[in-house]
């Protein structure tokens, strides 16, 4: 729904997504002005779906026996050089994912959230990555602290950069 654009791997331009378009691995989707139901095919031929909205992400499915589809936030994040900027002034990017079942992960600058059958939003800024769980449980990997935390709805987790 809305306006969803896709940039196929190896190209420079975004084109408007048409209904039931095949998107190759490592392509970028732009759902800032729309929502897309992303359906991926597993090795055994079964499918998994997720509704993705509110941001830009690069799609990447690993080659494991039970593959996980990663959505890496890709909107440009122009971080200011000044050390003292207010939280409201920091540039942000976000991505919302809702899935009824399937292995999906969002990856921001400082944390990654993996879930099965849930809904969550990943918000990324220069110094933090916040994962807000709206439904179910999300396994959050803090890439800075190198630990994994299980977060249940309606809570969230903030991973902070090592620099203060």
Short mmCIF file of C-alpha atoms in Angstrom, two decimals:
data_model
loop_
_atom_site.label_atom_id
_atom_site.label_comp_id
_atom_site.label_asym_id
_atom_site.label_seq_id
_atom_site.Cartn_x
_atom_site.Cartn_y
_atom_site.Cartn_z
CA UNK A 1 0.00 0.00 0.00
CA UNK A 2 1.11 3.56 -0.51
CA UNK A 3 4.30 4.28 -2.44
CA UNK A 4 6.98 1.61 -2.07
CA UNK A 5 10.16 1.82 -4.09
CA UNK A 6 12.91 -0.74 -4.69
CA UNK A 7 16.51 -0.45 -5.83
CA UNK A 8 17.63 -3.74 -7.31
CA UNK A 9 21.09 -5.01 -6.50
CA UNK A 10 23.67 -3.57 -8.86
CA UNK A 11 21.58 -0.55 -9.88
CA UNK A 12 21.56 3.06 -8.70
CA UNK A 13 17.94 4.09 -9.19
CA UNK A 14 14.84 3.32 -7.20
CA UNK A 15 11.76 2.21 -9.14
CA UNK A 16 8.19 1.95 -7.92
CA UNK A 17 7.38 -1.53 -6.65
CA UNK A 18 4.71 -3.30 -8.64
CA UNK A 19 2.41 -5.94 -7.25
CA UNK A 20 4.11 -9.33 -6.78
CA UNK A 21 7.49 -8.23 -8.05
CA UNK A 22 10.44 -10.55 -7.47
CA UNK A 23 13.17 -8.79 -5.50
CA UNK A 24 16.64 -10.35 -5.57
CA UNK A 25 18.69 -10.77 -2.41
CA UNK A 26 20.63 -7.65 -1.30
CA UNK A 27 18.18 -5.25 -2.94
CA UNK A 28 17.02 -2.15 -1.07
CA UNK A 29 13.40 -1.29 -0.31
CA UNK A 30 12.04 2.15 0.58
CA UNK A 31 8.83 2.02 2.63
CA UNK A 32 8.96 5.53 4.11
CA UNK A 33 5.70 6.41 2.32
CA UNK A 34 4.07 2.98 2.23
CA UNK A 35 3.98 -0.60 3.45
CA UNK A 36 5.01 -3.83 1.75
CA UNK A 37 4.32 -7.47 2.51
CA UNK A 38 7.67 -9.15 1.99
CA UNK A 39 7.33 -12.88 1.27
CA UNK A 40 10.51 -14.96 1.22
CA UNK A 41 10.92 -18.53 0.01
CA UNK A 42 12.84 -20.96 2.20
CA UNK A 43 14.98 -23.80 0.89
CA UNK A 44 12.21 -26.34 1.46
CA UNK A 45 9.83 -24.28 -0.71
CA UNK A 46 7.71 -22.92 2.14
CA UNK A 47 7.18 -19.18 2.51
CA UNK A 48 7.40 -16.64 5.34
CA UNK A 49 5.94 -13.13 5.30
CA UNK A 50 6.48 -9.85 7.10
CA UNK A 51 4.87 -6.43 6.74
CA UNK A 52 7.61 -3.79 6.52
CA UNK A 53 7.04 -0.03 6.76
CA UNK A 54 8.41 3.37 7.81
CA UNK A 55 11.96 3.14 6.47
CA UNK A 56 14.61 1.93 4.06
CA UNK A 57 16.37 -1.42 4.35
CA UNK A 58 18.59 -3.82 2.45
CA UNK A 59 17.15 -7.34 2.26
CA UNK A 60 19.56 -10.22 2.87
CA UNK A 61 18.68 -13.87 3.47
CA UNK A 62 21.41 -16.10 4.87
CA UNK A 63 22.12 -19.61 3.58
CA UNK A 64 21.47 -21.56 6.80
CA UNK A 65 19.23 -24.62 6.90
CA UNK A 66 16.60 -22.42 8.60
CA UNK A 67 17.38 -19.06 6.97
CA UNK A 68 16.85 -15.70 8.64
CA UNK A 69 15.95 -12.70 6.50
CA UNK A 70 17.83 -9.58 7.60
CA UNK A 71 16.60 -6.06 7.01
CA UNK A 72 19.55 -3.72 7.49
CA UNK A 73 18.53 -0.09 7.97
CA UNK A 74 20.00 1.78 5.04
CA UNK A 75 18.70 5.32 5.10
CA UNK A 76 21.61 7.75 5.25
CA UNK A 77 22.42 8.84 8.79
CA UNK A 78 24.38 12.10 8.67
CA UNK A 79 25.93 12.26 12.13
CA UNK A 80 27.14 15.71 13.21
CA UNK A 81 30.74 16.14 14.27
CA UNK A 82 29.78 18.27 17.26
CA UNK A 83 29.94 16.23 20.44
CA UNK A 84 27.07 18.00 22.17
CA UNK A 85 23.86 17.77 20.21
CA UNK A 86 20.47 17.30 21.78
CA UNK A 87 18.65 14.01 21.36
CA UNK A 88 15.89 15.73 19.41
CA UNK A 89 18.41 17.24 16.98
CA UNK A 90 20.06 13.91 16.13
CA UNK A 91 19.17 12.44 12.73
CA UNK A 92 17.11 9.24 12.94
CA UNK A 93 16.06 6.37 10.75
CA UNK A 94 13.53 3.67 11.56
CA UNK A 95 11.88 0.50 10.32
CA UNK A 96 8.76 -1.30 11.54
CA UNK A 97 8.27 -5.04 11.04
CA UNK A 98 5.23 -7.19 11.77
CA UNK A 99 5.27 -10.92 11.14
CA UNK A 100 2.84 -13.73 11.95
CA UNK A 101 5.61 -16.30 11.73
CA UNK A 102 9.00 -16.55 10.16
CA UNK A 103 12.57 -15.63 10.92
CA UNK A 104 13.21 -11.93 10.39
CA UNK A 105 15.88 -9.60 11.81
CA UNK A 106 16.34 -5.85 11.72
CA UNK A 107 19.84 -4.48 12.07
CA UNK A 108 20.71 -0.96 13.12
CA UNK A 109 23.98 0.72 13.95
CA UNK A 110 24.32 -0.56 17.55
CA UNK A 111 21.82 -3.44 17.87
CA UNK A 112 19.90 -6.10 15.95
CA UNK A 113 16.45 -7.49 16.77
CA UNK A 114 15.36 -11.01 15.80
CA UNK A 115 11.85 -12.34 16.27
CA UNK A 116 9.35 -14.94 15.24
CA UNK A 117 5.69 -14.01 15.00
CA UNK A 118 5.75 -10.55 16.51
CA UNK A 119 5.84 -6.81 15.80
CA UNK A 120 8.63 -4.36 16.58
CA UNK A 121 10.21 -1.08 15.50
CA UNK A 122 13.91 -0.34 15.21
CA UNK A 123 14.92 3.32 15.53
CA UNK A 124 18.51 4.23 14.80
CA UNK A 125 20.39 7.44 15.60
CA UNK A 126 24.07 8.33 15.66
CA UNK A 127 24.55 7.27 19.29
CA UNK A 128 21.75 4.76 19.98
CA UNK A 129 19.63 2.00 18.50
CA UNK A 130 16.23 1.53 20.13
CA UNK A 131 14.12 -1.58 19.62
CA UNK A 132 10.50 -1.21 20.76
CA UNK A 133 8.47 -4.42 20.96
CA UNK A 134 4.79 -3.94 20.19
CA UNK A 135 3.70 -7.58 20.34
CA UNK A 136 5.40 -10.81 21.40
CA UNK A 137 9.10 -11.20 22.25
CA UNK A 138 12.19 -9.99 20.41
CA UNK A 139 15.71 -11.23 20.94
CA UNK A 140 17.91 -8.09 20.89
CA UNK A 141 21.62 -8.41 20.19
CA UNK A 142 23.49 -5.42 21.62
CA UNK A 143 26.41 -5.11 19.21
CA UNK A 144 28.34 -2.74 21.50
CA UNK A 145 27.98 -4.62 24.81
CA UNK A 146 28.11 -7.99 22.97
CA UNK A 147 25.15 -9.51 24.76
CA UNK A 148 21.67 -10.73 23.89
CA UNK A 149 18.55 -9.62 25.76
CA UNK A 150 14.99 -10.93 25.37
CA UNK A 151 12.50 -8.05 25.34
CA UNK A 152 8.76 -8.60 25.75
CA UNK A 153 5.98 -6.26 24.67
CA UNK A 154 5.29 -3.45 25.47
CA UNK A 155 8.89 -2.74 26.48
CA UNK A 156 11.95 -1.62 24.54
CA UNK A 157 15.72 -1.73 24.71
CA UNK A 158 18.28 0.97 23.92
CA UNK A 159 21.81 0.05 22.81
CA UNK A 160 24.24 2.95 23.19
CA UNK A 161 27.53 3.60 21.42
CA UNK A 162 30.74 3.09 23.36
CA UNK A 163 31.66 6.78 22.95
CA UNK A 164 29.97 9.23 25.32
#
